[in-house]
Every structure is written in structure tokens, then in C-alpha cells.
XYZ file of C-alpha atoms in Angstrom:
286
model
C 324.431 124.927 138.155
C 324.031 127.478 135.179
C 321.560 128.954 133.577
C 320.925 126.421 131.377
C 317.697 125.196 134.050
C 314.175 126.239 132.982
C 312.931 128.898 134.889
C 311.439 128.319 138.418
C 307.371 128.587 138.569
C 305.302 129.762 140.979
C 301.848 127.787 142.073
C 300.576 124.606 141.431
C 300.804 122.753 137.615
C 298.903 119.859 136.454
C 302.131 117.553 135.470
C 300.968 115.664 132.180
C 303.442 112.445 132.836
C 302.137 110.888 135.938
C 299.550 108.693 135.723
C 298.172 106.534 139.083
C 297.561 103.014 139.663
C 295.420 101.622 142.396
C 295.767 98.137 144.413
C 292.814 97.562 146.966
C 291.091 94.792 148.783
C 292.295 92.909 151.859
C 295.818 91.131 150.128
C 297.354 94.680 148.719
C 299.718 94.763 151.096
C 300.936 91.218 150.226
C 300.684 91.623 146.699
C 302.556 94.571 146.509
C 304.913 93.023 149.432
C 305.484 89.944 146.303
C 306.272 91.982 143.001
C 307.797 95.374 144.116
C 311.165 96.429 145.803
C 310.437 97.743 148.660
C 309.355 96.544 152.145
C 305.634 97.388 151.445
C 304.244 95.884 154.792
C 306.677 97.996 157.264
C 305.509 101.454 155.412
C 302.562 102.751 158.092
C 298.746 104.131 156.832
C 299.046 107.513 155.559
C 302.785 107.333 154.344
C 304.890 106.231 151.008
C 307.891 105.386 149.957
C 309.988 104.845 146.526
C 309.795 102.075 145.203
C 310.302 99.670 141.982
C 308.975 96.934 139.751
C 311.524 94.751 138.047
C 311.857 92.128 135.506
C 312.910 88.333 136.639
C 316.431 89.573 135.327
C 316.720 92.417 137.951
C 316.183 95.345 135.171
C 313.807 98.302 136.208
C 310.751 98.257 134.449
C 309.320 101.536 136.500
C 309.942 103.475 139.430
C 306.970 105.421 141.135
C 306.153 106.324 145.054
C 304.215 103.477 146.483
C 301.175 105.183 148.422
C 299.526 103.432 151.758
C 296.634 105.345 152.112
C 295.054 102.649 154.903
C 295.208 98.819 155.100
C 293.021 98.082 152.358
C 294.028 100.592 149.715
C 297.611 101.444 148.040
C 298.111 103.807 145.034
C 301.351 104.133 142.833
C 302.411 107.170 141.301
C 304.036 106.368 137.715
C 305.667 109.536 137.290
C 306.261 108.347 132.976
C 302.936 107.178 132.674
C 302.391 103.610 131.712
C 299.895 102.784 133.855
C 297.418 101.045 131.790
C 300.098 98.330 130.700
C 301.282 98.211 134.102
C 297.789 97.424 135.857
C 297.464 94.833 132.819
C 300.583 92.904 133.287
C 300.307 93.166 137.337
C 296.621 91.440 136.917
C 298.541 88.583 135.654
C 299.623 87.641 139.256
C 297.167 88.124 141.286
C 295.417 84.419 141.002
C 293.540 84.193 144.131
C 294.954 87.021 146.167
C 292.126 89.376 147.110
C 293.177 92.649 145.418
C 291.844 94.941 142.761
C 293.994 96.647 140.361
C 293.600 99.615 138.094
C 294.542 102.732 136.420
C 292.919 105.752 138.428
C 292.057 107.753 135.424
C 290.166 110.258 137.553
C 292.942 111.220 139.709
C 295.638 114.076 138.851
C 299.001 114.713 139.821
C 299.975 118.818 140.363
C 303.521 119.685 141.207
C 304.755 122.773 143.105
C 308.356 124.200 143.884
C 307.184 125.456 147.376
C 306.750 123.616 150.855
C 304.158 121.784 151.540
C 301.760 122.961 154.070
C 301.428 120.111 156.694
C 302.948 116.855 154.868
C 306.514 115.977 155.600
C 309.006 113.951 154.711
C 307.183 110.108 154.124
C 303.989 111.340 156.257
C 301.085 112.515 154.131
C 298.556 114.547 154.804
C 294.989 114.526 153.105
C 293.274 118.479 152.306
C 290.103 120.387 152.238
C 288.548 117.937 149.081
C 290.693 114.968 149.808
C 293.392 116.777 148.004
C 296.583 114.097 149.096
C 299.686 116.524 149.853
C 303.159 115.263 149.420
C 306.391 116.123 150.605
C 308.696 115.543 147.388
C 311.134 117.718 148.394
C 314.386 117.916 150.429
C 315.782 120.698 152.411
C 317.966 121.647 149.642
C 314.948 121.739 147.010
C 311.526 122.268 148.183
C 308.521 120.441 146.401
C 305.033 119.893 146.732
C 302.730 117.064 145.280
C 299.118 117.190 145.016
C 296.732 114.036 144.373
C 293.893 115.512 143.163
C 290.553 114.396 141.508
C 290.704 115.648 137.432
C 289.232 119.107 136.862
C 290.172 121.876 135.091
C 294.460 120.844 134.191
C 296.565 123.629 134.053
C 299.373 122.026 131.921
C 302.479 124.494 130.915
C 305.663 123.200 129.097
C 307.995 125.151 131.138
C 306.843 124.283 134.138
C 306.796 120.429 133.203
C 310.155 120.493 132.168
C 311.540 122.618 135.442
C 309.891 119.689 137.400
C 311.532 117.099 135.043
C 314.664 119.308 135.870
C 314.319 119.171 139.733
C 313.420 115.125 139.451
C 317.299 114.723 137.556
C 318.576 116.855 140.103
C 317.953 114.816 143.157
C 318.890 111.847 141.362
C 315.176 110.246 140.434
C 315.776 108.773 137.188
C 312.726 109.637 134.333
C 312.885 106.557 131.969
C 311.360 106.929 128.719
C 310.208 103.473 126.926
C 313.877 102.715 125.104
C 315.352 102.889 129.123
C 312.624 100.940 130.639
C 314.542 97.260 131.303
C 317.911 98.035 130.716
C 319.643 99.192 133.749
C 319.374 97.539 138.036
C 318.433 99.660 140.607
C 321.948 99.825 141.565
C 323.025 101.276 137.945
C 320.401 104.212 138.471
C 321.358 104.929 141.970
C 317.784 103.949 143.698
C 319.485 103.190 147.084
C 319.449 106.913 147.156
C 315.567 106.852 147.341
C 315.724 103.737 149.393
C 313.582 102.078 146.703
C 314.639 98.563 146.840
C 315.163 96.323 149.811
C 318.017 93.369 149.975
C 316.779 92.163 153.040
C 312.902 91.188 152.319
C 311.482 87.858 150.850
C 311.124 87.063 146.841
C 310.198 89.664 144.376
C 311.046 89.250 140.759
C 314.536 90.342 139.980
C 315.592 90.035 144.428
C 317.941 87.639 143.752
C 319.981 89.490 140.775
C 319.444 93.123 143.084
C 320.776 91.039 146.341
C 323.419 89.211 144.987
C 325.094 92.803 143.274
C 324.709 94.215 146.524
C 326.654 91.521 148.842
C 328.924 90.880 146.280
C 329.947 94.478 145.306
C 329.855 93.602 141.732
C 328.201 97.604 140.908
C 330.710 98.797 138.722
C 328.622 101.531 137.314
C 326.183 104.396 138.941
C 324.232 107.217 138.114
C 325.795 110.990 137.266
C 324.252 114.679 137.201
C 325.648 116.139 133.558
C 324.839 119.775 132.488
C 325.696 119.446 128.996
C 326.029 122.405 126.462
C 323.523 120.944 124.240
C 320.172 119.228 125.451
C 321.045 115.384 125.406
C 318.639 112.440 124.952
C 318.034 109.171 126.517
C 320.240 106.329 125.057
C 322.929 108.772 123.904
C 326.542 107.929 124.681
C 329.138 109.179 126.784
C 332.169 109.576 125.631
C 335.623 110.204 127.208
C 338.272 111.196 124.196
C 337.593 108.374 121.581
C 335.972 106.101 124.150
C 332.427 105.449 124.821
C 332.204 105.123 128.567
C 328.522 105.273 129.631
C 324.953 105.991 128.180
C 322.431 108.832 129.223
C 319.450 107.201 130.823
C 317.296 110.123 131.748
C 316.950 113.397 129.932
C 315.499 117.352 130.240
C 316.898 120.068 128.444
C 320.513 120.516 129.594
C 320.611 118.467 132.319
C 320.865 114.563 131.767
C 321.190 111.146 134.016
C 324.071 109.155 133.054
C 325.120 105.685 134.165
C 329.110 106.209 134.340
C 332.109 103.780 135.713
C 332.287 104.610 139.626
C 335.753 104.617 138.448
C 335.988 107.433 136.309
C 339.294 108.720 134.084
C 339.356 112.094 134.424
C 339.290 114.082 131.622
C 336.096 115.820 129.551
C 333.427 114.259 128.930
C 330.956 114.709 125.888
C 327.774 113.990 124.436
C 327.312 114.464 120.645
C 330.175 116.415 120.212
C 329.145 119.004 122.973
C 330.973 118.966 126.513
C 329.124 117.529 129.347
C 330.099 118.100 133.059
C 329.349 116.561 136.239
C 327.522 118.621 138.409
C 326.707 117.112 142.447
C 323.030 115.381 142.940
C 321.118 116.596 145.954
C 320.331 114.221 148.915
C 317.776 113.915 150.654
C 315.024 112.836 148.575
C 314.797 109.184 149.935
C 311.577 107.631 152.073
């Protein structure tokens, strides 16, 4: 990777994107069990895991980390905001399921390029002020959440976009509004996070995601590009005169593509400018 990442940072930021949803009452589990991706009800108190919401036709509508704090209480960390239309559409479906939903306004996220102290891997771990630590990190890029009530927020451009960085690096797609229902969970690579199950009951979209996965009918996935010139979401791909994919996920330099798992070789380019393929790191899954 060149030096075309924004520059490391050192302490905690406040990250200005993430925004936090809360589901609580005695049917949470369930609820979230019926409209997300992942197998809500096997995830144990005091742990997450990635984790989707789709449309009936299978496209990904958000991705966040899906928060059991105890029994009773989840909370969902939207990592590109949205959470206000999110808790509005999701109160659509709860008819007489015993859950709460809404937008935790009062609650932060702060990001860190260091360790954690005592969280790891999907096991949280609750601080001095009920600061929530996370482990959203790997070994081969260290990272630290913090869940914190809103105080003073440190916010810094640079840092924001190194996180934004480290996020396309391990292959966590950022989706803007224009990329929000347009690709599966297979086209952005979530079985990398784990983020969707094929094996749990109805959610919307299960039978599209299920039927692509026993089938083999993925033709496309998600690629790491370090392009020369900072690319945008929705620009194409092209491959000589050919347009062969579209970016879905952009910061600075470094962009999330969904290419043919078959790929030509040859250069490819964004705009004009070249674009390479640079290897995602594992080990970011829940």
C-alpha cells in the first residue's frame, strides 16, 4: 500500500458518521432475529456481530454491528448514519411484538487505531462510565471502538477519513445513499464479516441471499483499488474500452469495487487514472 493512505492518528476521535439505534423490551431478540441477516438469537449477552438489513429483493439497505448488550436490550451501530429513517421504517413491523425502537441520539461513537484494553474479538467489555469498548480490529490492523455518552466531540477530518481508510481495507463496505439497495451481500463480500446467515428462518431478502449462495450464481465480488486519483461511489471500472464493474465504497485513494470474480487481466482505470488491486485484510469477521 502507498502513501496515498491518510496519516495514522494517535488517541481516541469522535467519528461523525455513526449514528446508533436501539431495540429493547422482551421480543428484541425476535424482532431483530425476523428483519436482519444474521443469527441474532445464537449471539450471547455482552457480544456483537455484523450484520445487515435488506430489501424483499435481497439488496443491502445498511450494514452496522448488531450489539447484545443483555436479553432485553440490542443496539446497532450504523456506521453511515441513517438512523432516524431506519428506526422509522423498522417501527413499521413491529405490530404486537414487545420492542421499542429508536435513534440513541445521546450516544457517541470514538474510533482508535490502537488495541483495545480488555475487549476482544466479538466479546465486549463495558468501562469506568459505561464507556462500551470494542474490538474492531484484526491482528493485521488494530482498532478500538468506544460507545460513549455525547460530551465534548473531538471530530478531525484526517482522522475520519484514516478510519474510513482502515474500514475499505478490511473489506467493510461504507455505502453512501446512491449505493444503499443496489448490490447483495454476496456482491460486497459480507461473508467476510459473517454478516448474513443462509441457514436461519425468513428475513426479507433470505430467499434471494440463499438461493445465490446454493446455487453459485455470484458472479461478481468486492475489490481493494488504490487508484491514482481519489474515486467516488458509483464510478465505473473500466478495463481498455470496457466498463467492467462500479466503485461502491469510497475514501481518498482507496476505493471498494464490485468486479467479475473472473477478471481479464490487464489495467484497470477509473476516470482516466489507473487503479490497482491491492489484497483486503482478514480477519475482521464476528
Amino acid at each position: 500500500m502507498s502513501d496515498n493512505l491518510a496519516p495514522a492518528f494517535s488517541g481516541f476521535r469522535t467519528l461523525s458518521s455513526p449514528q446508533l439505534v436501539s431495540l429493547s423490551g422482551p421480543d428484541c431478540v425476535a424482532f431483530a432475529q425476523a428483519q436482519f441477516s444474521s443469527d441474532v438469537p445464537t449471539l450471547a449477552d455482552n457480544h456483537w456481530q455484523w450484520s445487515t438489513w435488506l430489501s424483499a429483493k435481497g439488496r443491502v439497505l445498511s450494514i452496522f454491528q448488531l450489539l447484545r448488550v443483555d436479553p432485553q436490550n440490542l443496539l446497532l451501530v450504523c456506521h453511515d448514519g441513517g438512523a432516524e429513517a431506519m428506526v422509522e421504517q423498522l417501527r413499521r413491523f413491529v405490530f404486537r411484538r414487545k420492542v421499542v425502537i429508536s435513534h440513541a441520539a445521546t450516544l457517541v461513537v470514538r474510533g482508535a487505531l490502537a488495541a483495545p484494553i480488555a475487549a476482544q474479538g466479538a466479546a465486549m467489555h463495558t468501562l469506568e462510565g459505561g464507556v462500551i469498548e470494542l474490538d474492531a480490529g484484526s491482528p493485521a490492523l488494530a482498532r478500538t471502538l468506544h460507545i460513549c455518552p455525547r460530551l465534548d466531540e473531538n471530530y478531525d477530518p484526517a482522522a475520519e477519513l484514516a478510519w474510513r481508510q482502515s474500514d475499505l481495507r478490511l473489506g467493510l463496505p461504507r455505502l453512501v445513499e446512491t449505493q444503499r439497495e443496489v448490490w447483495t451481500p454476496q456482491q460486497l463480500g459480507l461473508d467476510r464479516l459473517a454478516a448474513y446467515s443462509v441457514k436461519k428462518g425468513c428475513y426479507p431478502g433470505q430467499e434471494i441471499v440463499a438461493r445465490t449462495h446454493f446455487l453459485g450464481k455470484a458472479k461478481r465480488s468486492l475489490a481493494l483499488l488504490e487508484c491514482a486519483a481519489p474515486a467516488n461511489a458509483g464510478d465505473k471500472v473500466q478495463q481498455a474500452d470496457s466498463s467492467i464493474g462500479s466503485v461502491a465504497s469510497a475514501a481518498g485513494n482507496l476505493a471498494l469495487a464490485v468486479l467479475p470474480l473472473e477478471l481479464p487481466e490487464g489495467p484497470l482505470q477509473i476516470n482516466g487514472d489507473i487503479a490497482r488491486i491491492e489484497p483486503l485484510l482478514d480477519g475482521l469477521a464476528r
